Amino acid sequence: MKNKNERVFTINRTEVLNAISKAIMANKNDKPLRVGISGITSSGKTTLANELSKQLGKMGVPVIQARMDDFHNPKSVRYQRGRESAEGYYLDAYDHQSLLNKLLIPLGPNGNRQYSVKSLDLSSDQYVDSAIETAKENSLLLIDGTFLFKDDLRKELDFMIYVQTDIDIALERGSLREQHALGGLERAKSIFIERYHAASRMYLDEHEPAKYADMILVNNDLDHPELIVNNRK
C-alpha cells in the first residue's frame, strides 16, 4: 500500500473477495481480529459479510459472524422521537454499550474472549440472554452495521471495510427488500428516504466513515464492484 488511495479495478466479484480476504489475513496474528463492515442502509454490508465468512471459513479461519442489528434498543427507546424520525434512528436505534461490553471489548487485545452476539430480539422486542461463548485465540470477528464506524465503536475495530453504494441504488434495493414488511413499495421508499437514508446522511456528515476504512468496496455493480485500498498508517 504505497499510495494514500490506491484504486484497484477488478474483473469480477470473486477477484474482489479474494483481495479483501488476503488483506484481512495479512493482519491476522494469534489474537482475535475484529473486522467491521459499514455502509448506508441497504448498501450490501451483510451480503459482503456472508461472502467473506464463507471464504475465510474455507481457509480454515474460525469466523464469528455478528450483526449490529442484533444490538438494537427496544422500541420504547428507538421510536421515542417517532417511528419515521431520522434523528431517532441515528441516535436511538442501537445499544452501543451492550455491543461494546458483550462483543467488541471481550474480543479486543485485553479482553477475556468471552462474548455473545445478541442482546435484543427484534421480533419480540425483548432482551435475550444470548449464550456466552469463548472465542479461539486465532478467531476472526466479522460484524456489519450501518453506524458501526461511529467514534466510540470504531476504536474497538482492528480492520474496517466501508461499502460505498449510491443512495438511489441503495434506496431501490432496500425498498424492494422491505416492501412487504413496511406496507408496500411506495411506503417502503418513503420510510427509507425520511428515516434510514436521512440518518445515513447524518452519519456520513458527522463521522466520515470511508475516511477510516482500510478498504472501500464500491458496490453499485454487484457483479463488478471496485476496490479502493486506503493506507491509513
Short mmCIF file of C-alpha atoms in Angstrom, two decimals:
data_model
loop_
_atom_site.label_atom_id
_atom_site.label_comp_id
_atom_site.label_asym_id
_atom_site.label_seq_id
_atom_site.Cartn_x
_atom_site.Cartn_y
_atom_site.Cartn_z
CA MET A 1 0.00 0.00 0.00
CA LYS A 2 2.17 2.85 -1.23
CA ASN A 3 -0.39 5.48 -2.12
CA LYS A 4 -2.86 7.30 0.08
CA ASN A 5 -5.67 5.92 -2.02
CA GLU A 6 -4.88 3.12 -4.44
CA ARG A 7 -7.80 2.36 -6.74
CA VAL A 8 -7.88 -1.27 -7.79
CA PHE A 9 -10.05 -2.11 -10.80
CA THR A 10 -11.29 -5.66 -10.74
CA ILE A 11 -12.85 -8.01 -13.25
CA ASN A 12 -15.46 -9.68 -11.07
CA ARG A 13 -16.71 -10.10 -7.53
CA THR A 14 -14.66 -13.22 -6.90
CA GLU A 15 -11.49 -11.25 -7.51
CA VAL A 16 -12.62 -8.56 -5.08
CA LEU A 17 -13.42 -11.11 -2.37
CA ASN A 18 -10.02 -12.70 -2.85
CA ALA A 19 -8.30 -9.33 -2.47
CA ILE A 20 -10.25 -8.44 0.69
CA SER A 21 -9.65 -11.87 2.22
CA LYS A 22 -5.91 -11.63 1.58
CA ALA A 23 -5.78 -8.17 3.17
CA ILE A 24 -7.65 -9.43 6.23
CA MET A 25 -5.35 -12.44 6.58
CA ALA A 26 -2.30 -10.18 6.34
CA ASN A 27 -3.48 -8.54 9.57
CA LYS A 28 -4.09 -11.81 11.44
CA ASN A 29 -1.99 -12.88 14.40
CA ASP A 30 -2.53 -15.04 17.45
CA LYS A 31 -5.22 -12.73 18.84
CA PRO A 32 -8.83 -12.34 17.67
CA LEU A 33 -9.13 -9.87 14.79
CA ARG A 34 -12.20 -7.62 14.80
CA VAL A 35 -13.30 -6.80 11.25
CA GLY A 36 -16.07 -4.23 10.83
CA ILE A 37 -18.17 -3.60 7.72
CA SER A 38 -20.16 -0.37 7.47
CA GLY A 39 -22.16 1.50 4.82
CA ILE A 40 -25.51 3.20 4.38
CA THR A 41 -28.67 1.15 4.83
CA SER A 42 -29.02 -1.46 2.03
CA SER A 43 -25.54 -0.84 0.66
CA GLY A 44 -24.72 -4.56 0.74
CA LYS A 45 -22.94 -4.92 4.08
CA THR A 46 -24.48 -8.18 5.24
CA THR A 47 -24.11 -9.76 1.81
CA LEU A 48 -20.40 -8.96 1.88
CA ALA A 49 -20.08 -10.29 5.44
CA ASN A 50 -21.76 -13.55 4.42
CA GLU A 51 -19.45 -13.92 1.41
CA LEU A 52 -16.31 -13.23 3.42
CA SER A 53 -17.42 -15.54 6.22
CA LYS A 54 -17.78 -18.39 3.77
CA GLN A 55 -14.49 -17.68 2.05
CA LEU A 56 -12.45 -17.22 5.21
CA GLY A 57 -14.04 -20.33 6.69
CA LYS A 58 -12.80 -22.34 3.72
CA MET A 59 -9.32 -21.03 4.54
CA GLY A 60 -9.57 -22.59 7.98
CA VAL A 61 -10.23 -19.38 9.91
CA PRO A 62 -12.59 -19.66 12.92
CA VAL A 63 -15.09 -16.94 11.95
CA ILE A 64 -17.51 -15.31 14.39
CA GLN A 65 -20.22 -13.51 12.43
CA ALA A 66 -22.36 -10.86 14.11
CA ARG A 67 -24.68 -8.01 13.16
CA MET A 68 -25.14 -4.63 14.76
CA ASP A 69 -28.86 -5.18 14.16
CA ASP A 70 -28.81 -7.74 16.99
CA PHE A 71 -27.86 -4.93 19.39
CA HIS A 72 -30.89 -2.68 18.92
CA ASN A 73 -32.53 -0.73 21.68
CA PRO A 74 -36.17 -1.70 22.41
CA LYS A 75 -39.00 0.17 20.65
CA SER A 76 -39.61 2.38 23.67
CA VAL A 77 -36.15 3.85 23.11
CA ARG A 78 -35.60 3.69 19.37
CA TYR A 79 -39.03 5.11 18.47
CA GLN A 80 -39.20 7.75 21.22
CA ARG A 81 -38.75 10.53 18.64
CA GLY A 82 -41.27 8.95 16.25
CA ARG A 83 -41.40 5.85 14.04
CA GLU A 84 -40.09 7.71 11.00
CA SER A 85 -37.66 10.07 12.72
CA ALA A 86 -34.24 10.11 11.06
CA GLU A 87 -32.68 11.59 14.18
CA GLY A 88 -34.29 8.82 16.23
CA TYR A 89 -32.75 6.16 14.02
CA TYR A 90 -29.36 7.84 14.08
CA LEU A 91 -29.22 8.49 17.82
CA ASP A 92 -31.52 5.94 19.48
CA ALA A 93 -31.70 2.76 17.42
CA TYR A 94 -28.64 0.92 18.72
CA ASP A 95 -27.38 -0.11 22.14
CA HIS A 96 -23.70 0.76 21.82
CA GLN A 97 -22.85 -0.18 25.38
CA SER A 98 -24.14 -3.73 25.00
CA LEU A 99 -22.30 -4.11 21.71
CA LEU A 100 -19.08 -2.95 23.32
CA ASN A 101 -19.42 -4.91 26.56
CA LYS A 102 -20.75 -8.16 25.12
CA LEU A 103 -18.78 -8.42 21.89
CA LEU A 104 -16.18 -5.87 20.83
CA ILE A 105 -14.26 -5.36 24.06
CA PRO A 106 -14.13 -9.06 25.08
CA LEU A 107 -12.59 -9.86 21.70
CA GLY A 108 -10.11 -6.98 21.98
CA PRO A 109 -6.42 -7.25 22.91
CA ASN A 110 -7.15 -7.04 26.63
CA GLY A 111 -10.40 -8.99 26.55
CA ASN A 112 -11.20 -12.38 28.03
CA ARG A 113 -12.64 -13.77 24.73
CA GLN A 114 -16.00 -14.43 26.47
CA TYR A 115 -18.57 -12.97 24.06
CA SER A 116 -22.17 -13.09 22.89
CA VAL A 117 -23.58 -11.99 19.55
CA LYS A 118 -27.04 -10.73 20.51
CA SER A 119 -28.67 -8.55 23.14
CA LEU A 120 -32.19 -7.91 21.79
CA ASP A 121 -34.64 -10.00 19.79
CA LEU A 122 -36.27 -7.60 17.33
CA SER A 123 -39.34 -9.74 16.64
CA SER A 124 -40.35 -9.95 20.30
CA ASP A 125 -38.73 -6.62 21.31
CA GLN A 126 -37.24 -8.40 24.32
CA TYR A 127 -33.74 -8.54 25.70
CA VAL A 128 -32.24 -12.01 25.45
CA ASP A 129 -29.64 -13.89 27.45
CA SER A 130 -27.61 -14.95 24.44
CA ALA A 131 -25.23 -17.82 25.07
CA ILE A 132 -21.77 -16.74 26.17
CA GLU A 133 -19.12 -18.38 24.05
CA THR A 134 -15.35 -18.48 24.20
CA ALA A 135 -13.50 -17.33 21.09
CA LYS A 136 -10.45 -19.20 19.91
CA GLU A 137 -7.24 -17.20 20.07
CA ASN A 138 -6.93 -17.14 16.29
CA SER A 139 -10.60 -16.33 15.64
CA LEU A 140 -11.89 -13.54 13.43
CA LEU A 141 -14.97 -11.42 14.09
CA LEU A 142 -16.97 -10.21 11.10
CA ILE A 143 -19.58 -7.65 12.13
CA ASP A 144 -21.66 -5.38 9.91
CA GLY A 145 -23.71 -2.31 10.78
CA THR A 146 -24.87 0.96 9.29
CA PHE A 147 -23.38 3.14 12.04
CA LEU A 148 -20.54 0.83 13.03
CA PHE A 149 -17.79 3.40 12.46
CA LYS A 150 -19.15 5.93 14.93
CA ASP A 151 -16.28 7.13 17.09
CA ASP A 152 -16.96 5.04 20.20
CA LEU A 153 -17.28 1.81 18.22
CA ARG A 154 -14.61 2.41 15.61
CA LYS A 155 -11.82 2.41 18.18
CA GLU A 156 -12.73 -1.19 19.05
CA LEU A 157 -12.24 -2.47 15.49
CA ASP A 158 -8.97 -3.73 14.04
CA PHE A 159 -9.79 -3.75 10.33
CA MET A 160 -12.54 -1.76 8.62
CA ILE A 161 -14.32 -2.12 5.29
CA TYR A 162 -16.69 0.56 4.01
CA VAL A 163 -19.31 -0.47 1.45
CA GLN A 164 -19.93 2.56 -0.76
CA THR A 165 -23.21 2.47 -2.69
CA ASP A 166 -25.02 5.40 -4.29
CA ILE A 167 -28.03 6.33 -2.21
CA ASP A 168 -30.51 5.98 -5.09
CA ILE A 169 -29.29 2.45 -5.79
CA ALA A 170 -29.47 1.53 -2.10
CA LEU A 171 -32.99 3.00 -1.99
CA GLU A 172 -34.18 0.72 -4.77
CA ARG A 173 -32.56 -2.35 -3.23
CA GLY A 174 -33.82 -1.64 0.27
CA SER A 175 -37.38 -0.69 -0.59
CA LEU A 176 -37.80 -3.77 -2.78
CA ARG A 177 -36.45 -5.96 0.01
CA GLU A 178 -38.59 -4.41 2.75
CA GLN A 179 -41.80 -3.60 0.84
CA HIS A 180 -43.83 -6.39 2.44
CA ALA A 181 -42.65 -5.56 5.95
CA LEU A 182 -43.18 -1.81 5.54
CA GLY A 183 -46.59 -1.74 3.85
CA GLY A 184 -45.86 -1.71 0.15
CA LEU A 185 -43.21 -0.39 -2.20
CA GLU A 186 -44.08 3.30 -2.07
CA ARG A 187 -44.41 3.26 1.70
CA ALA A 188 -41.06 1.49 1.98
CA LYS A 189 -39.42 4.09 -0.25
CA SER A 190 -40.84 6.88 1.88
CA ILE A 191 -39.51 5.35 5.11
CA PHE A 192 -36.10 4.77 3.58
CA ILE A 193 -35.91 8.36 2.37
CA GLU A 194 -37.26 10.00 5.52
CA ARG A 195 -35.71 7.76 8.19
CA TYR A 196 -32.99 5.34 7.14
CA HIS A 197 -31.19 7.28 4.45
CA ALA A 198 -31.70 10.65 6.09
CA ALA A 199 -29.99 9.15 9.15
CA SER A 200 -27.28 7.68 6.92
CA ARG A 201 -26.54 11.18 5.61
CA MET A 202 -26.11 12.37 9.22
CA TYR A 203 -23.66 9.52 9.78
CA LEU A 204 -21.66 10.38 6.66
CA ASP A 205 -21.52 14.07 7.55
CA GLU A 206 -20.56 13.62 11.19
CA HIS A 207 -18.24 10.61 11.12
CA GLU A 208 -16.90 10.35 7.54
CA PRO A 209 -16.71 6.55 7.81
CA ALA A 210 -14.97 5.97 4.47
CA LYS A 211 -12.01 8.04 5.66
CA TYR A 212 -11.23 5.48 8.36
CA ALA A 213 -11.70 2.33 6.29
CA ASP A 214 -8.79 0.11 5.37
CA MET A 215 -10.69 -0.87 2.24
CA ILE A 216 -13.64 0.66 0.38
CA LEU A 217 -15.87 -1.55 -1.74
CA VAL A 218 -17.69 0.46 -4.41
CA ASN A 219 -20.77 -1.73 -4.63
CA ASN A 220 -23.07 -0.13 -7.22
CA ASP A 221 -22.48 -3.00 -9.65
CA LEU A 222 -22.75 -6.20 -7.60
CA ASP A 223 -21.07 -8.39 -10.20
CA HIS A 224 -18.26 -5.95 -11.00
CA PRO A 225 -17.52 -3.93 -7.87
CA GLU A 226 -14.50 -1.73 -7.42
CA LEU A 227 -11.98 -1.77 -4.59
CA ILE A 228 -10.10 1.13 -3.04
CA VAL A 229 -7.28 0.43 -0.60
CA ASN A 230 -6.56 3.13 1.99
CA ASN A 231 -3.13 3.45 3.55
CA ARG A 232 -4.13 4.81 6.95
CA LYS A 233 -0.83 4.10 8.66
#
